Short mmCIF file of C-alpha atoms in Angstrom, two decimals:
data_model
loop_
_atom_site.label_atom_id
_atom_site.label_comp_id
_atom_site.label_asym_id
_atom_site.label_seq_id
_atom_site.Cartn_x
_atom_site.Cartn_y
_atom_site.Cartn_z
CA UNK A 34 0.00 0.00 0.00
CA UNK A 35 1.39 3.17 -1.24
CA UNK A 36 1.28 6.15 1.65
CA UNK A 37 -0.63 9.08 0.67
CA UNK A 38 0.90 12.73 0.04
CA UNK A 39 -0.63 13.79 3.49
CA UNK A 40 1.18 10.64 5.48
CA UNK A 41 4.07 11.61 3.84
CA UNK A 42 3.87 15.28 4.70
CA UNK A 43 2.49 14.39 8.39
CA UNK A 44 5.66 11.59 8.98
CA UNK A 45 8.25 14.28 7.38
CA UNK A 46 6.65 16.95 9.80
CA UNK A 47 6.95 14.49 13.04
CA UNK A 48 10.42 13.47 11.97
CA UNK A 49 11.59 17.62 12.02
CA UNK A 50 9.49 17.76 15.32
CA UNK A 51 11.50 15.22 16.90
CA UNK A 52 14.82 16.19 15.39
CA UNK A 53 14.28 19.64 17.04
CA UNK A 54 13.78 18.17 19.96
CA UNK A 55 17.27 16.18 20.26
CA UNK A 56 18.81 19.60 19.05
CA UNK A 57 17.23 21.00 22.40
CA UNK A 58 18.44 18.26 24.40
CA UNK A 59 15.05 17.50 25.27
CA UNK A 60 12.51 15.17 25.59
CA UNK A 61 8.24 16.04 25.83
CA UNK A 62 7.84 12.16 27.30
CA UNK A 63 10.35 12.99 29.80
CA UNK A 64 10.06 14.87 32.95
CA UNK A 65 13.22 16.41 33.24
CA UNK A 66 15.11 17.98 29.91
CA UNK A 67 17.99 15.41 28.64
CA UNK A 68 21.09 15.77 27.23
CA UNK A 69 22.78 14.25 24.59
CA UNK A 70 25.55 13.11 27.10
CA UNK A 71 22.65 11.70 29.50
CA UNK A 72 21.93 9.64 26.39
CA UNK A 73 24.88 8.68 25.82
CA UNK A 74 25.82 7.70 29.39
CA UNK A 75 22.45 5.62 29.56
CA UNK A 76 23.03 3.91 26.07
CA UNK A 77 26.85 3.10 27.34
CA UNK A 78 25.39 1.45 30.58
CA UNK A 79 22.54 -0.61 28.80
CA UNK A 80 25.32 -1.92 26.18
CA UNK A 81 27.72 -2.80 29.41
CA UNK A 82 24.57 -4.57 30.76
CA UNK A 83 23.71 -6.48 28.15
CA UNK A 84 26.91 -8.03 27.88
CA UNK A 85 27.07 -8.71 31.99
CA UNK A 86 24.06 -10.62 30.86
CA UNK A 87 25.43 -12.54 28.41
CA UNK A 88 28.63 -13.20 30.26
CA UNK A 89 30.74 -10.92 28.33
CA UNK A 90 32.96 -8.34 29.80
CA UNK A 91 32.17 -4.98 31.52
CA UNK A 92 34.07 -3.20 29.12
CA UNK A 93 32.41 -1.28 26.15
CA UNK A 94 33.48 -2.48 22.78
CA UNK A 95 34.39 0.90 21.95
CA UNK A 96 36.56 1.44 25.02
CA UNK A 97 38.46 -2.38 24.37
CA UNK A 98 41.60 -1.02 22.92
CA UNK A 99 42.28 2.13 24.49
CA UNK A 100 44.95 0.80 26.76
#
């Protein structure tokens, strides 16, 4: 099914909403404002999570090398 010109228009229009919104360092679902480091931070800790989980090491992947 093909979208219609007004989907289209109404998807592009959410997608600039919610790029202004990480250019803010915000978030409208969240209580407090976030920052793109708070992201970051949070996104770092899941990834070291998952891989407590699955028995790998505490170490980020990205981090592996650096010393």
């Amino acid at each position: 099914m093909t979208p219609t010109t007004e989907e289209i228009s109404t998807a592009i229009q959410k997608d600039k909403a919610l790029e202004q919104e990480l250019l803010a360092g915000t978030d409208e679902h969240a209580s407090t404002p976030r920052t793109i480091e708070a992201a970051e931070v949070e996104a770092g800790n899941t990834a070291v999570d998952l891989a407590k989980e699955r028995g790998g090491s505490e170490t980020p992947i990205a981090n592996a090398g650096c010393c």
